[in-house]
Coordinates of C-alpha atoms in Angstrom, one line a residue:
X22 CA 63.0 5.1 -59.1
X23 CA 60.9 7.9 -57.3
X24 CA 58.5 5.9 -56.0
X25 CA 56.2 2.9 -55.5
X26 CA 52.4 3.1 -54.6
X27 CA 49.2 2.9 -55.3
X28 CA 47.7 4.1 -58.1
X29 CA 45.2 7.1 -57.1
X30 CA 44.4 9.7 -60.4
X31 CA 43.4 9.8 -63.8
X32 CA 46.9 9.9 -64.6
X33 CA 48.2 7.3 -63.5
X34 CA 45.5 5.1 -64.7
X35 CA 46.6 6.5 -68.0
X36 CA 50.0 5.8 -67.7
X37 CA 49.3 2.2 -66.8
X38 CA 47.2 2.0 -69.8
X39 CA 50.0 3.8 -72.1
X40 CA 52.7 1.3 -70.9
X41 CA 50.3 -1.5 -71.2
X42 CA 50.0 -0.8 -75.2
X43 CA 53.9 -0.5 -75.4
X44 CA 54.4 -4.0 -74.2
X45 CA 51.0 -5.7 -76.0
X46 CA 51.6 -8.7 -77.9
X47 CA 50.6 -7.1 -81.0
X48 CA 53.3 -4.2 -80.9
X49 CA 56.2 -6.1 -79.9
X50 CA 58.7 -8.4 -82.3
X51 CA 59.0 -12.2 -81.7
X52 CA 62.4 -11.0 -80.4
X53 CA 61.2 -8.7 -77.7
X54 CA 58.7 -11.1 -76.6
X55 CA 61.1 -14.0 -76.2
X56 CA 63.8 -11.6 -74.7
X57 CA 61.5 -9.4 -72.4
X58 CA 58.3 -10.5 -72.2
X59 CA 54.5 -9.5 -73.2
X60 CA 51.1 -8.1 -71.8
X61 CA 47.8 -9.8 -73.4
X62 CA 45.2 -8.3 -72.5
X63 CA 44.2 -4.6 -73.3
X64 CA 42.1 -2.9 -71.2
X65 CA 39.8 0.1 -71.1
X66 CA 40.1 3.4 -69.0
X67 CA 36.8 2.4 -68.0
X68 CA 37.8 -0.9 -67.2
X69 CA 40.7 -0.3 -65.3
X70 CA 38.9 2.5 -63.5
X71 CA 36.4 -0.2 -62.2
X72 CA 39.3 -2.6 -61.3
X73 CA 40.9 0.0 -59.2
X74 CA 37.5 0.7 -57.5
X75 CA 37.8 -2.6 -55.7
X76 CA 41.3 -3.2 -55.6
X77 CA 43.7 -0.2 -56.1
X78 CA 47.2 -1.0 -58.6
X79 CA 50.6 -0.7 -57.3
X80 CA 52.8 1.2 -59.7
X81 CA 56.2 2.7 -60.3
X82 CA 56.8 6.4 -60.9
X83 CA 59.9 7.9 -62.8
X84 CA 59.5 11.3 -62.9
X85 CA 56.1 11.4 -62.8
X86 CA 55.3 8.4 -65.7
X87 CA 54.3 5.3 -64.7
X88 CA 57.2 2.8 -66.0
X89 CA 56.1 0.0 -63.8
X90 CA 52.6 -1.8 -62.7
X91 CA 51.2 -4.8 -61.3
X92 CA 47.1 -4.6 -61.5
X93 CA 45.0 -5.9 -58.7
X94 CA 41.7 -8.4 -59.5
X95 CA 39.2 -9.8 -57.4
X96 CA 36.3 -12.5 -57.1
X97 CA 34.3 -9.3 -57.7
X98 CA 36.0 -7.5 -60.5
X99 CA 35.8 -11.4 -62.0
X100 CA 32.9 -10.0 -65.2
X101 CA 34.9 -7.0 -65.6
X102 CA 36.9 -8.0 -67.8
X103 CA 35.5 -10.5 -70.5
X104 CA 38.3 -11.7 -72.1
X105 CA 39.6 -12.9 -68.3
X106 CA 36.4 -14.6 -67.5
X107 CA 37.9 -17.9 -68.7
X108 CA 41.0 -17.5 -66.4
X109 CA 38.2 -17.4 -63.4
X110 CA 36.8 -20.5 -65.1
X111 CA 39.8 -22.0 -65.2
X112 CA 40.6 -21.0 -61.3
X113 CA 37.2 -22.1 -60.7
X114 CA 38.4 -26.1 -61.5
X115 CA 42.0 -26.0 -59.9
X116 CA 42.6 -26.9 -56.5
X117 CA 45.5 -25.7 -54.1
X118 CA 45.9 -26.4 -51.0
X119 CA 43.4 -29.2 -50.7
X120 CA 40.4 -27.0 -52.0
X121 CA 39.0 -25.5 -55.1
X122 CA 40.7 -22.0 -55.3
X123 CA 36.5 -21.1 -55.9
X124 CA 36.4 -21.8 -52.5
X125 CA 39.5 -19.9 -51.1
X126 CA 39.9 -16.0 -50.9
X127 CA 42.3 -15.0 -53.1
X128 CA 44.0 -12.2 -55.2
X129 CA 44.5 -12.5 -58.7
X130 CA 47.8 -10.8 -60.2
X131 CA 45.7 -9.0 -63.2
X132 CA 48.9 -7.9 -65.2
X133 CA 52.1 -6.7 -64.6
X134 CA 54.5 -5.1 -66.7
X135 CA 58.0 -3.0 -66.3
X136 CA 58.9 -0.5 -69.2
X137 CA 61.8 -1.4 -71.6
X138 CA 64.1 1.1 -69.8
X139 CA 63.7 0.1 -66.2
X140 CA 64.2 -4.2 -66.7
X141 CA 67.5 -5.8 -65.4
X142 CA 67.2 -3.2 -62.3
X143 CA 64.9 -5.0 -59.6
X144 CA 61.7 -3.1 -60.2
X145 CA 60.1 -6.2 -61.0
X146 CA 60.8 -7.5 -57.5
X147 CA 60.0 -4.7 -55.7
X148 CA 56.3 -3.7 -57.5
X149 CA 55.7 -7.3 -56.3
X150 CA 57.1 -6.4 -52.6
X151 CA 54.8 -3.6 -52.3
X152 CA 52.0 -5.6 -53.7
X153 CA 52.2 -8.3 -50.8
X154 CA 52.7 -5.4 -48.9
X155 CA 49.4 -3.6 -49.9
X156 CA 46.8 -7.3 -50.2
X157 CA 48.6 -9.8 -48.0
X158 CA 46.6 -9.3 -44.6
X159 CA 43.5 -9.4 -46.5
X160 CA 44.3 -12.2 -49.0
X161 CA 46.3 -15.7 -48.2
X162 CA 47.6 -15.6 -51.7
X163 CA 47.6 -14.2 -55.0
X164 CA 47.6 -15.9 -58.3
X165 CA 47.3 -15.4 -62.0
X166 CA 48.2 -17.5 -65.6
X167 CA 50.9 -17.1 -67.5
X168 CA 51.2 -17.7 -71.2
X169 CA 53.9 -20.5 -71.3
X170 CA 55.7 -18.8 -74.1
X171 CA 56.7 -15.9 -72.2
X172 CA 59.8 -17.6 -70.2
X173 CA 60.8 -14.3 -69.0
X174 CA 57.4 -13.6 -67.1
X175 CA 57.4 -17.2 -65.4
X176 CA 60.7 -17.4 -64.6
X177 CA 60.6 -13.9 -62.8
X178 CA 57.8 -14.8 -61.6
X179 CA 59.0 -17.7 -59.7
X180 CA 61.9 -15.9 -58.7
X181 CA 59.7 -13.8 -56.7
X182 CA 57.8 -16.8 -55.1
X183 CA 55.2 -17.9 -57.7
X184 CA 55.0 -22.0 -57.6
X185 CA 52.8 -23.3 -60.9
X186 CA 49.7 -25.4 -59.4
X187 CA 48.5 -26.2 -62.8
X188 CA 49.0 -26.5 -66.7
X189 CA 46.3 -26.3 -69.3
X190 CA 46.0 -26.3 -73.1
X191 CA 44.0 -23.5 -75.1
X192 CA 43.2 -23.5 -79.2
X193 CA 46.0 -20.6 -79.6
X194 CA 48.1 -20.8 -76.3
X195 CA 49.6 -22.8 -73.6
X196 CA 49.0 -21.4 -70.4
X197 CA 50.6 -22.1 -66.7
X198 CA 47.9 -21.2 -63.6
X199 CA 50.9 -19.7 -60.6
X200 CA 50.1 -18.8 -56.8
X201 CA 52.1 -16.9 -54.1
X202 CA 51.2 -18.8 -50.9
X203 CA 51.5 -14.8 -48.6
X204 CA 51.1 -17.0 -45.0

């Protein structure tokens, strides 16, 4: 691995958007997704330019491609992205640690995804060690949903410290609502 940072140019908002297709749910086989994993959502270049204007992404360089990122949200980039509004929603209606997670200031784990050639090697855990790094002295936790189905993503992602707060039922998915208590 050369290196792991922040995203800052054009091109390596476009290599997080170029890795992101490679992994979507539409392009991969029920094999891959059951054995590696999936991304959901698509995003933008505009979109992810306006995420990383409030929050910047951590990503992982190889030669100067991007073969690992984890994207950054916030309560503000919360209309950004309409497809994620109901992920809010749902946030907006959980509670951890005694209060609505509307009421807490948090980070939300927007996606993160590792290219085919660099799994089974750790860059997983360490995109998410620079990401605590990078948002844990301004936010007490971060926290995302995870499509049930992908095993792979929740069980790395409990590896790592995730806990599941909460469970819900959509038409077309099962979906698990996980937090990384950072204090």
């Amino acid at each position: 691995m050369d290196q792991i940072r922040i995203a800052k140019t054009a091109s390596d908002l476009q290599g997080i958007l170029d890795l992101q297709w490679e992994n979507h749910l539409s392009r991969v086989s029920d094999e891959v997704r059951q054995a590696d994993g999936f991304v959901t959502v698509r995003h933008t270049p505009e979109q992810l330019l306006a995420l990383q204007s409030i929050a910047p992404h951590v990503i992982a360089l190889e030669e100067d491609q991007v073969v690992g990122y984890i994207l950054a949200m916030t309560k503000a980039s919360r209309d950004l992205i309409p497809v994620l509004i109901p992920m809010f929603d749902q946030f907006d209606q959980v509670y951890y640690k005694g209060k609505k997670i509307a009421d807490h200031d948090y980070l939300v784990i927007g996606q993160v995804c590792v290219g085919k050639n660099q799994r089974g090697k750790g860059l997983f855990d360490q995109l998410y060690e620079a990401y605590k790094n990078q948002f844990s002295s301004q936010f007490p936790f971060a926290i995302t949903e995870i499509a049930k189905s992908n095993t792979r993503s929740l069980a790395a992602h409990r590896r790592v410290g995730f806990e599941v707060i909460h469970e819900f039922e959509e038409v077309t998915q099962s979906w698990a609502i996980v937090a990384w208590d950072w204090k």
